[in-house]
């Protein structure tokens, strides 16, 4: 698998699985993430067990030999995670300023990359991408990206532009490295998508236009911002929905036909602390029925180019009050939590900022560089979404991408607003929701379809 020049290669989602959960490269053993996660569930000093709700948490300072530091911005003690191995750090490719700042369609190579590494053949496309077509002029290429040559808007391709020939071998090398040089066709999502919940669950999202305001915040690993993902009204509604009291107190009632569930919101599994991960999360999480967040489900699914909802974990909203934060962690799941039956690994994290924060409360990636050379900070902007890929890309023979280590920075005491986000995680295969009681993907089909109809009528 290295002929990235072949546009027809790996067009189908089923062919693209890039995770190697059982093999570990020696280089990474010293990270001790798994050793610690697996063995010492009740260990002291921050040794961790994994969690289905937020990643690995931290490992001990002792175990990593990392510098003890305190972080005066309050974002957390990130020295507990060892620095990236130089070879791993060497795989980081920053995004040139133009791509970080210009909101437009993605360069076509990024779409290719989303397909070949992450398995999204239709990411943000109207229909199947026109990669089979001939290309006659020079669009932005990875060669440009590597050399960080100035990007002019005219060089940014739009979604209907054709693919440039891959003139350099860098792209092929990247893909090859990112996939460990092999694929495992047995680990397909299709293989596991035979549960009853999935029957007749295809949704036509074609009435939703592709998103036009994407920014590439980082190239490898890929981090994308999608501006205007939510309208202001949608942002406000998602906050209100979480805060309004549940119409019933029926955590014990389940079943999709329970009529009272129609307006049910839950605070079940509210997280004061991410117990399992021990990464310190002082925020509060609400789990929502898919059917109550049709805008989120429709847009998220449209963005990744799928036509069913079944791979999404439970939608969540998270509130950080002043002085609250979520310390450094990875969103990827341990192998024991990401078996095919459980839906596999987390392919993508989608996070939508529901309020503007002028200062603080950013999502920060410790090992990625932003424009000014310091760690990439994504400042919450109302309606903008952030997408990254916690497990699928980058590092050979590891089931997670340790380069995506990130945190929710503390919300300052003097902040004008609280921080609110909506969150969704995409799994490799069908996921069975557990919260709120009675939550099922299929119940969102009709609300999503009527949302799509409304959006179409509004055009
Ligand atoms: O709040 C943020 O900015 C990041 C949240 C996060 O990383 C998570 O919930 O996994
Ligand atoms: Fe996270």
GROMACS .gro file of C-alpha atoms and ligand atoms in nm:
model
  470
    1UNK     CA    1   0.000   0.000   0.000
    2UNK     CA    2   0.203   0.288  -0.117
    3UNK     CA    3   0.072   0.378  -0.453
    4UNK     CA    4  -0.107   0.690  -0.351
    5UNK     CA    5  -0.109   0.799  -0.710
    6UNK     CA    6  -0.380   0.553  -0.784
    7UNK     CA    7  -0.696   0.750  -0.729
    8UNK     CA    8  -0.917   0.449  -0.723
    9UNK     CA    9  -0.731   0.283  -0.447
   10UNK     CA   10  -0.918   0.249  -0.124
   11UNK     CA   11  -1.222   0.433  -0.244
   12UNK     CA   12  -1.438   0.227  -0.018
   13UNK     CA   13  -1.458   0.268   0.348
   14UNK     CA   14  -1.454  -0.104   0.397
   15UNK     CA   15  -1.108  -0.127   0.260
   16UNK     CA   16  -0.953   0.125   0.484
   17UNK     CA   17  -0.863   0.018   0.828
   18UNK     CA   18  -0.538   0.139   0.959
   19UNK     CA   19  -0.527   0.038   1.317
   20UNK     CA   20  -0.301  -0.221   1.460
   21UNK     CA   21  -0.419  -0.257   1.814
   22UNK     CA   22  -0.213  -0.556   1.908
   23UNK     CA   23   0.127  -0.457   1.787
   24UNK     CA   24   0.343  -0.206   1.959
   25UNK     CA   25   0.650  -0.052   1.824
   26UNK     CA   26   0.938  -0.072   2.065
   27UNK     CA   27   0.997   0.294   2.029
   28UNK     CA   28   0.680   0.364   2.218
   29UNK     CA   29   0.711   0.119   2.498
   30UNK     CA   30   0.875   0.376   2.717
   31UNK     CA   31   0.558   0.578   2.702
   32UNK     CA   32   0.415   0.319   2.936
   33UNK     CA   33   0.066   0.422   2.847
   34UNK     CA   34  -0.063   0.075   2.809
   35UNK     CA   35   0.141  -0.086   3.079
   36UNK     CA   36   0.001   0.164   3.321
   37UNK     CA   37  -0.345   0.162   3.184
   38UNK     CA   38  -0.386  -0.206   3.197
   39UNK     CA   39  -0.222  -0.304   3.517
   40UNK     CA   40  -0.281  -0.054   3.784
   41UNK     CA   41  -0.644   0.031   3.798
   42UNK     CA   42  -0.617   0.132   4.156
   43UNK     CA   43  -0.264   0.251   4.141
   44UNK     CA   44  -0.166   0.563   4.322
   45UNK     CA   45   0.014   0.859   4.180
   46UNK     CA   46  -0.208   0.890   3.884
   47UNK     CA   47  -0.156   0.557   3.720
   48UNK     CA   48  -0.463   0.498   3.521
   49UNK     CA   49  -0.715   0.272   3.373
   50UNK     CA   50  -0.858   0.369   3.040
   51UNK     CA   51  -1.199   0.513   3.002
   52UNK     CA   52  -1.465   0.502   2.742
   53UNK     CA   53  -1.526   0.868   2.803
   54UNK     CA   54  -1.208   1.052   2.751
   55UNK     CA   55  -0.886   0.873   2.688
   56UNK     CA   56  -0.599   0.748   2.884
   57UNK     CA   57  -0.544   1.015   3.136
   58UNK     CA   58  -0.197   1.055   3.270
   59UNK     CA   59   0.081   0.829   3.368
   60UNK     CA   60   0.297   0.892   3.666
   61UNK     CA   61   0.574   1.139   3.664
   62UNK     CA   62   0.800   0.874   3.812
   63UNK     CA   63   0.723   0.625   3.544
   64UNK     CA   64   0.808   0.858   3.264
   65UNK     CA   65   1.089   1.048   3.417
   66UNK     CA   66   0.929   1.363   3.289
   67UNK     CA   67   1.011   1.697   3.438
   68UNK     CA   68   0.797   1.797   3.729
   69UNK     CA   69   0.650   2.130   3.644
   70UNK     CA   70   0.357   2.332   3.738
   71UNK     CA   71   0.169   2.497   3.467
   72UNK     CA   72   0.075   2.843   3.565
   73UNK     CA   73  -0.195   2.874   3.302
   74UNK     CA   74  -0.373   2.604   3.496
   75UNK     CA   75  -0.415   2.379   3.197
   76UNK     CA   76  -0.266   2.091   3.387
   77UNK     CA   77   0.062   1.931   3.459
   78UNK     CA   78   0.156   1.808   3.120
   79UNK     CA   79   0.499   1.694   3.218
   80UNK     CA   80   0.331   1.370   3.322
   81UNK     CA   81   0.324   1.282   2.957
   82UNK     CA   82   0.670   1.218   2.819
   83UNK     CA   83   0.792   1.427   2.536
   84UNK     CA   84   0.738   1.282   2.193
   85UNK     CA   85   1.004   1.045   2.075
   86UNK     CA   86   1.221   1.234   1.825
   87UNK     CA   87   1.120   1.000   1.546
   88UNK     CA   88   0.757   1.062   1.622
   89UNK     CA   89   0.812   1.433   1.657
   90UNK     CA   90   0.973   1.416   1.316
   91UNK     CA   91   0.644   1.313   1.162
   92UNK     CA   92   0.473   1.636   1.260
   93UNK     CA   93   0.385   1.857   0.967
   94UNK     CA   94   0.259   2.200   1.048
   95UNK     CA   95   0.004   2.378   0.839
   96UNK     CA   96   0.120   2.691   0.662
   97UNK     CA   97  -0.035   3.013   0.782
   98UNK     CA   98  -0.256   3.049   0.480
   99UNK     CA   99  -0.432   2.723   0.542
  100UNK     CA  100  -0.476   2.796   0.909
  101UNK     CA  101  -0.635   3.130   0.844
  102UNK     CA  102  -0.824   3.101   0.521
  103UNK     CA  103  -1.164   2.948   0.562
  104UNK     CA  104  -1.258   2.772   0.243
  105UNK     CA  105  -1.278   2.427   0.094
  106UNK     CA  106  -0.990   2.198   0.170
  107UNK     CA  107  -0.706   2.140  -0.072
  108UNK     CA  108  -0.786   1.823  -0.256
  109UNK     CA  109  -0.487   1.642  -0.113
  110UNK     CA  110  -0.641   1.679   0.227
  111UNK     CA  111  -0.955   1.508   0.103
  112UNK     CA  112  -0.739   1.232  -0.035
  113UNK     CA  113  -0.565   1.208   0.294
  114UNK     CA  114  -0.894   1.189   0.481
  115UNK     CA  115  -0.986   0.903   0.259
  116UNK     CA  116  -0.667   0.708   0.258
  117UNK     CA  117  -0.559   0.744   0.617
  118UNK     CA  118  -0.880   0.798   0.802
  119UNK     CA  119  -1.122   0.618   0.576
  120UNK     CA  120  -1.361   0.893   0.475
  121UNK     CA  121  -1.411   0.850   0.102
  122UNK     CA  122  -1.682   1.112   0.092
  123UNK     CA  123  -1.561   1.364   0.342
  124UNK     CA  124  -1.754   1.686   0.283
  125UNK     CA  125  -1.818   1.603  -0.081
  126UNK     CA  126  -2.139   1.651  -0.268
  127UNK     CA  127  -2.112   1.312  -0.419
  128UNK     CA  128  -1.824   1.082  -0.478
  129UNK     CA  129  -1.520   1.301  -0.523
  130UNK     CA  130  -1.410   1.361  -0.874
  131UNK     CA  131  -1.070   1.213  -0.820
  132UNK     CA  132  -1.099   0.998  -1.127
  133UNK     CA  133  -1.105   1.300  -1.349
  134UNK     CA  134  -0.807   1.444  -1.521
  135UNK     CA  135  -0.634   1.734  -1.371
  136UNK     CA  136  -0.482   1.991  -1.594
  137UNK     CA  137  -0.370   2.272  -1.376
  138UNK     CA  138  -0.174   2.325  -1.066
  139UNK     CA  139  -0.369   2.309  -0.749
  140UNK     CA  140  -0.222   2.322  -0.409
  141UNK     CA  141  -0.010   2.014  -0.362
  142UNK     CA  142   0.165   1.854  -0.073
  143UNK     CA  143   0.487   1.977  -0.218
  144UNK     CA  144   0.361   2.328  -0.153
  145UNK     CA  145   0.255   2.236   0.193
  146UNK     CA  146   0.587   2.087   0.285
  147UNK     CA  147   0.776   2.389   0.174
  148UNK     CA  148   0.518   2.610   0.338
  149UNK     CA  149   0.511   2.828   0.034
  150UNK     CA  150   0.272   3.119   0.056
  151UNK     CA  151  -0.083   3.015  -0.008
  152UNK     CA  152  -0.300   3.239  -0.209
  153UNK     CA  153  -0.674   3.190  -0.211
  154UNK     CA  154  -0.663   3.107  -0.578
  155UNK     CA  155  -0.441   2.811  -0.505
  156UNK     CA  156  -0.691   2.661  -0.266
  157UNK     CA  157  -0.899   2.410  -0.447
  158UNK     CA  158  -1.263   2.373  -0.389
  159UNK     CA  159  -1.450   2.053  -0.347
  160UNK     CA  160  -1.515   2.006  -0.713
  161UNK     CA  161  -1.158   2.057  -0.819
  162UNK     CA  162  -0.968   1.763  -0.948
  163UNK     CA  163  -0.673   1.603  -0.786
  164UNK     CA  164  -0.325   1.707  -0.873
  165UNK     CA  165  -0.091   1.433  -0.977
  166UNK     CA  166   0.126   1.342  -0.680
  167UNK     CA  167   0.451   1.459  -0.816
  168UNK     CA  168   0.660   1.385  -0.513
  169UNK     CA  169   0.702   1.071  -0.312
  170UNK     CA  170   0.642   1.241   0.018
  171UNK     CA  171   0.274   1.177   0.015
  172UNK     CA  172   0.319   0.810  -0.056
  173UNK     CA  173   0.573   0.784   0.222
  174UNK     CA  174   0.340   0.955   0.460
  175UNK     CA  175   0.054   0.728   0.380
  176UNK     CA  176   0.273   0.426   0.401
  177UNK     CA  177   0.410   0.531   0.737
  178UNK     CA  178   0.072   0.623   0.868
  179UNK     CA  179  -0.073   0.288   0.789
  180UNK     CA  180   0.216   0.081   0.907
  181UNK     CA  181   0.257  -0.022   0.548
  182UNK     CA  182  -0.031  -0.266   0.549
  183UNK     CA  183  -0.400  -0.291   0.575
  184UNK     CA  184  -0.616  -0.543   0.747
  185UNK     CA  185  -0.923  -0.592   0.531
  186UNK     CA  186  -1.080  -0.822   0.789
  187UNK     CA  187  -1.130  -0.531   1.024
  188UNK     CA  188  -1.393  -0.357   0.832
  189UNK     CA  189  -1.682  -0.168   0.963
  190UNK     CA  190  -1.914  -0.353   0.726
  191UNK     CA  191  -1.834  -0.681   0.890
  192UNK     CA  192  -1.988  -0.567   1.213
  193UNK     CA  193  -2.270  -0.359   1.082
  194UNK     CA  194  -2.529  -0.629   1.081
  195UNK     CA  195  -2.718  -0.550   1.399
  196UNK     CA  196  -3.088  -0.478   1.379
  197UNK     CA  197  -3.038  -0.114   1.472
  198UNK     CA  198  -2.864  -0.066   1.140
  199UNK     CA  199  -3.141  -0.204   0.923
  200UNK     CA  200  -3.299   0.050   0.697
  201UNK     CA  201  -3.096   0.322   0.861
  202UNK     CA  202  -2.955   0.493   0.554
  203UNK     CA  203  -3.021   0.864   0.550
  204UNK     CA  204  -3.013   1.095   0.253
  205UNK     CA  205  -2.805   1.391   0.361
  206UNK     CA  206  -2.748   1.520   0.012
  207UNK     CA  207  -2.975   1.817   0.070
  208UNK     CA  208  -2.720   1.953   0.312
  209UNK     CA  209  -2.451   2.136   0.117
  210UNK     CA  210  -2.084   2.065   0.192
  211UNK     CA  211  -1.922   2.290   0.447
  212UNK     CA  212  -1.741   2.579   0.290
  213UNK     CA  213  -1.538   2.717   0.573
  214UNK     CA  214  -1.275   2.467   0.667
  215UNK     CA  215  -0.935   2.558   0.797
  216UNK     CA  216  -0.642   2.319   0.820
  217UNK     CA  217  -0.493   2.390   1.160
  218UNK     CA  218  -0.236   2.115   1.131
  219UNK     CA  219  -0.152   1.878   0.849
  220UNK     CA  220  -0.001   1.574   1.014
  221UNK     CA  221  -0.170   1.488   1.236
  222UNK     CA  222  -0.465   1.647   1.069
  223UNK     CA  223  -0.662   1.899   1.271
  224UNK     CA  224  -0.947   2.083   1.105
  225UNK     CA  225  -1.165   2.374   1.204
  226UNK     CA  226  -1.505   2.411   1.045
  227UNK     CA  227  -1.640   2.762   1.088
  228UNK     CA  228  -2.014   2.827   1.092
  229UNK     CA  229  -2.080   2.463   1.166
  230UNK     CA  230  -2.366   2.561   1.396
  231UNK     CA  231  -2.581   2.870   1.376
  232UNK     CA  232  -2.602   3.095   1.681
  233UNK     CA  233  -2.952   2.967   1.743
  234UNK     CA  234  -2.836   2.608   1.738
  235UNK     CA  235  -2.558   2.688   1.982
  236UNK     CA  236  -2.802   2.854   2.221
  237UNK     CA  237  -3.050   2.573   2.197
  238UNK     CA  238  -2.791   2.308   2.278
  239UNK     CA  239  -2.690   2.496   2.590
  240UNK     CA  240  -3.051   2.551   2.697
  241UNK     CA  241  -3.139   2.192   2.629
  242UNK     CA  242  -2.875   2.073   2.869
  243UNK     CA  243  -2.976   2.313   3.142
  244UNK     CA  244  -3.351   2.276   3.124
  245UNK     CA  245  -3.484   2.026   3.374
  246UNK     CA  246  -3.564   1.680   3.242
  247UNK     CA  247  -3.933   1.648   3.179
  248UNK     CA  248  -3.938   1.323   3.367
  249UNK     CA  249  -3.712   1.150   3.610
  250UNK     CA  250  -3.699   0.816   3.453
  251UNK     CA  251  -3.348   0.696   3.436
  252UNK     CA  252  -3.483   0.349   3.492
  253UNK     CA  253  -3.721   0.362   3.198
  254UNK     CA  254  -3.594   0.250   2.865
  255UNK     CA  255  -3.736   0.146   2.534
  256UNK     CA  256  -3.763   0.347   2.221
  257UNK     CA  257  -4.139   0.360   2.233
  258UNK     CA  258  -4.163   0.520   2.572
  259UNK     CA  259  -4.353   0.836   2.485
  260UNK     CA  260  -4.214   1.044   2.768
  261UNK     CA  261  -3.867   1.004   2.623
  262UNK     CA  262  -3.960   1.244   2.347
  263UNK     CA  263  -3.844   1.543   2.548
  264UNK     CA  264  -3.610   1.365   2.774
  265UNK     CA  265  -3.272   1.508   2.852
  266UNK     CA  266  -3.043   1.351   3.098
  267UNK     CA  267  -2.781   1.439   3.341
  268UNK     CA  268  -2.701   1.079   3.395
  269UNK     CA  269  -2.335   0.999   3.397
  270UNK     CA  270  -2.259   1.355   3.483
  271UNK     CA  271  -1.891   1.366   3.526
  272UNK     CA  272  -1.736   1.566   3.802
  273UNK     CA  273  -1.412   1.394   3.748
  274UNK     CA  274  -1.321   1.148   3.485
  275UNK     CA  275  -1.295   0.865   3.733
  276UNK     CA  276  -1.161   0.603   3.507
  277UNK     CA  277  -0.903   0.813   3.337
  278UNK     CA  278  -0.784   1.013   3.633
  279UNK     CA  279  -0.714   1.290   3.395
  280UNK     CA  280  -0.874   1.568   3.584
  281UNK     CA  281  -1.194   1.682   3.437
  282UNK     CA  282  -1.387   1.930   3.642
  283UNK     CA  283  -1.645   1.997   3.377
  284UNK     CA  284  -1.996   1.857   3.362
  285UNK     CA  285  -2.118   1.631   3.083
  286UNK     CA  286  -2.472   1.569   2.962
  287UNK     CA  287  -2.561   1.278   2.739
  288UNK     CA  288  -2.834   1.334   2.484
  289UNK     CA  289  -3.064   1.124   2.276
  290UNK     CA  290  -2.957   1.122   1.913
  291UNK     CA  291  -3.311   1.219   1.818
  292UNK     CA  292  -3.291   1.537   2.025
  293UNK     CA  293  -2.985   1.668   1.844
  294UNK     CA  294  -3.075   1.619   1.478
  295UNK     CA  295  -2.873   1.920   1.364
  296UNK     CA  296  -2.558   1.781   1.519
  297UNK     CA  297  -2.617   1.431   1.389
  298UNK     CA  298  -2.701   1.550   1.040
  299UNK     CA  299  -2.410   1.788   1.006
  300UNK     CA  300  -2.152   1.560   1.164
  301UNK     CA  301  -2.257   1.273   0.941
  302UNK     CA  302  -2.263   1.500   0.637
  303UNK     CA  303  -1.916   1.623   0.719
  304UNK     CA  304  -1.755   1.281   0.741
  305UNK     CA  305  -1.944   1.164   0.435
  306UNK     CA  306  -2.136   0.877   0.586
  307UNK     CA  307  -2.501   0.792   0.531
  308UNK     CA  308  -2.585   0.624   0.858
  309UNK     CA  309  -2.565   0.738   1.217
  310UNK     CA  310  -2.467   0.407   1.367
  311UNK     CA  311  -2.099   0.473   1.423
  312UNK     CA  312  -2.152   0.774   1.648
  313UNK     CA  313  -2.119   0.754   2.023
  314UNK     CA  314  -2.375   0.929   2.238
  315UNK     CA  315  -2.389   1.302   2.173
  316UNK     CA  316  -2.266   1.501   2.468
  317UNK     CA  317  -2.261   1.858   2.581
  318UNK     CA  318  -1.998   1.974   2.823
  319UNK     CA  319  -1.998   2.278   3.044
  320UNK     CA  320  -1.687   2.427   3.199
  321UNK     CA  321  -1.759   2.686   3.461
  322UNK     CA  322  -1.494   2.934   3.563
  323UNK     CA  323  -1.186   2.762   3.694
  324UNK     CA  324  -1.285   2.432   3.534
  325UNK     CA  325  -1.076   2.237   3.286
  326UNK     CA  326  -0.990   1.900   3.140
  327UNK     CA  327  -0.624   1.811   3.173
  328UNK     CA  328  -0.401   1.647   2.913
  329UNK     CA  329  -0.534   1.329   2.765
  330UNK     CA  330  -0.582   1.124   2.450
  331UNK     CA  331  -0.928   1.049   2.318
  332UNK     CA  332  -0.826   0.712   2.178
  333UNK     CA  333  -0.946   0.401   2.355
  334UNK     CA  334  -0.749   0.113   2.492
  335UNK     CA  335  -0.772  -0.209   2.290
  336UNK     CA  336  -0.995  -0.365   2.554
  337UNK     CA  337  -1.245  -0.085   2.505
  338UNK     CA  338  -1.235  -0.078   2.131
  339UNK     CA  339  -1.307  -0.433   2.025
  340UNK     CA  340  -1.511  -0.469   1.707
  341UNK     CA  341  -1.815  -0.563   1.915
  342UNK     CA  342  -1.784  -0.236   2.103
  343UNK     CA  343  -1.759  -0.039   1.783
  344UNK     CA  344  -1.385  -0.041   1.737
  345UNK     CA  345  -1.156   0.251   1.790
  346UNK     CA  346  -1.247   0.619   1.789
  347UNK     CA  347  -1.172   0.742   1.439
  348UNK     CA  348  -1.264   1.104   1.486
  349UNK     CA  349  -1.339   1.358   1.754
  350UNK     CA  350  -1.583   1.634   1.667
  351UNK     CA  351  -1.625   1.923   1.903
  352UNK     CA  352  -1.849   2.225   1.850
  353UNK     CA  353  -1.795   2.541   2.050
  354UNK     CA  354  -2.127   2.677   2.170
  355UNK     CA  355  -2.001   3.006   2.312
  356UNK     CA  356  -1.729   3.258   2.230
  357UNK     CA  357  -1.445   3.282   2.475
  358UNK     CA  358  -1.214   3.575   2.431
  359UNK     CA  359  -0.950   3.443   2.659
  360UNK     CA  360  -0.866   3.103   2.803
  361UNK     CA  361  -1.068   2.786   2.773
  362UNK     CA  362  -0.891   2.688   2.451
  363UNK     CA  363  -0.844   2.337   2.329
  364UNK     CA  364  -0.467   2.297   2.326
  365UNK     CA  365  -0.256   2.037   2.151
  366UNK     CA  366   0.067   2.006   2.340
  367UNK     CA  367   0.281   1.867   2.062
  368UNK     CA  368   0.139   2.049   1.762
  369UNK     CA  369   0.251   2.391   1.663
  370UNK     CA  370   0.025   2.680   1.591
  371UNK     CA  371   0.107   2.986   1.388
  372UNK     CA  372   0.337   3.144   1.642
  373UNK     CA  373   0.530   2.825   1.705
  374UNK     CA  374   0.377   2.760   2.045
  375UNK     CA  375   0.138   2.470   2.107
  376UNK     CA  376  -0.166   2.480   1.884
  377UNK     CA  377  -0.449   2.656   2.064
  378UNK     CA  378  -0.801   2.653   1.936
  379UNK     CA  379  -0.989   2.939   2.094
  380UNK     CA  380  -1.362   2.867   2.133
  381UNK     CA  381  -1.558   3.052   1.867
  382UNK     CA  382  -1.932   3.020   1.878
  383UNK     CA  383  -2.054   2.784   1.608
  384UNK     CA  384  -1.710   2.665   1.497
  385UNK     CA  385  -1.626   2.298   1.506
  386UNK     CA  386  -1.295   2.125   1.563
  387UNK     CA  387  -1.219   1.785   1.420
  388UNK     CA  388  -0.919   1.564   1.477
  389UNK     CA  389  -0.835   1.198   1.458
  390UNK     CA  390  -0.723   1.048   1.786
  391UNK     CA  391  -0.628   0.705   1.663
  392UNK     CA  392  -0.617   0.654   1.295
  393UNK     CA  393  -0.324   0.838   1.160
  394UNK     CA  394   0.040   0.892   1.184
  395UNK     CA  395   0.222   0.641   1.391
  396UNK     CA  396   0.296   0.293   1.267
  397UNK     CA  397   0.193   0.005   1.487
  398UNK     CA  398   0.016   0.201   1.753
  399UNK     CA  399  -0.357   0.207   1.802
  400UNK     CA  400  -0.367   0.572   1.889
  401UNK     CA  401  -0.202   0.886   1.773
  402UNK     CA  402  -0.007   1.015   2.068
  403UNK     CA  403   0.061   1.335   1.881
  404UNK     CA  404  -0.299   1.439   1.942
  405UNK     CA  405  -0.247   1.485   2.317
  406UNK     CA  406  -0.471   1.773   2.416
  407UNK     CA  407  -0.654   1.945   2.697
  408UNK     CA  408  -0.941   2.179   2.766
  409UNK     CA  409  -0.761   2.478   2.910
  410UNK     CA  410  -0.892   2.628   3.232
  411UNK     CA  411  -1.167   2.887   3.198
  412UNK     CA  412  -1.035   3.196   3.374
  413UNK     CA  413  -1.213   3.330   3.679
  414UNK     CA  414  -1.267   3.660   3.501
  415UNK     CA  415  -1.411   3.501   3.189
  416UNK     CA  416  -1.728   3.668   3.068
  417UNK     CA  417  -1.887   3.337   2.984
  418UNK     CA  418  -1.870   2.974   3.073
  419UNK     CA  419  -1.732   2.740   2.812
  420UNK     CA  420  -1.979   2.507   2.641
  421UNK     CA  421  -1.913   2.244   2.378
  422UNK     CA  422  -2.101   1.972   2.196
  423UNK     CA  423  -1.907   1.657   2.133
  424UNK     CA  424  -1.928   1.347   1.921
  425UNK     CA  425  -1.693   1.057   1.869
  426UNK     CA  426  -1.700   0.846   1.557
  427UNK     CA  427  -1.619   0.476   1.589
  428UNK     CA  428  -1.489   0.241   1.325
  429UNK     CA  429  -1.799   0.028   1.331
  430UNK     CA  430  -2.149   0.030   1.467
  431UNK     CA  431  -2.166   0.153   1.823
  432UNK     CA  432  -2.429   0.053   2.078
  433UNK     CA  433  -2.528   0.351   2.292
  434UNK     CA  434  -2.588   0.311   2.663
  435UNK     CA  435  -2.708   0.655   2.765
  436UNK     CA  436  -2.957   0.805   2.813
  437UNK     CA  437  -3.176   0.500   2.866
  438UNK     CA  438  -3.349   0.402   2.546
  439UNK     CA  439  -3.115   0.594   2.322
  440UNK     CA  440  -3.098   0.443   1.975
  441UNK     CA  441  -2.953   0.569   1.648
  442UNK     CA  442  -3.261   0.474   1.449
  443UNK     CA  443  -3.484   0.705   1.649
  444UNK     CA  444  -3.292   0.999   1.507
  445UNK     CA  445  -3.352   0.906   1.145
  446UNK     CA  446  -3.681   1.089   1.109
  447UNK     CA  447  -3.572   1.403   1.302
  448UNK     CA  448  -3.253   1.416   1.095
  449UNK     CA  449  -3.449   1.381   0.773
  450UNK     CA  450  -3.688   1.657   0.867
  451UNK     CA  451  -3.397   1.877   0.966
  452UNK     CA  452  -3.247   1.815   0.622
  453UNK     CA  453  -3.578   1.903   0.461
  454UNK     CA  454  -3.601   2.225   0.662
  455UNK     CA  455  -3.245   2.314   0.569
  456UNK     CA  456  -3.325   2.253   0.203
  457UNK     CA  457  -3.638   2.466   0.218
  458UNK     CA  458  -3.441   2.745   0.376
  459UNK     CA  459  -3.204   2.763   0.082
  460LIG     O1  460  -1.293   2.112   2.615
  460LIG     C1  461  -1.211   2.099   2.526
  460LIG     O2  462  -1.166   2.196   2.465
  460LIG     C2  463  -1.161   1.962   2.492
  460LIG     C3  464  -1.249   1.854   2.546
  460LIG     C4  465  -1.190   1.720   2.530
  460LIG     O3  466  -1.080   1.707   2.488
  460LIG     C5  467  -1.266   1.597   2.562
  460LIG     O4  468  -1.374   1.608   2.620
  460LIG     O5  469  -1.221   1.487   2.529
  461LIG    FE1  470  -1.037   1.504   2.438
   0.00000   0.00000   0.00000
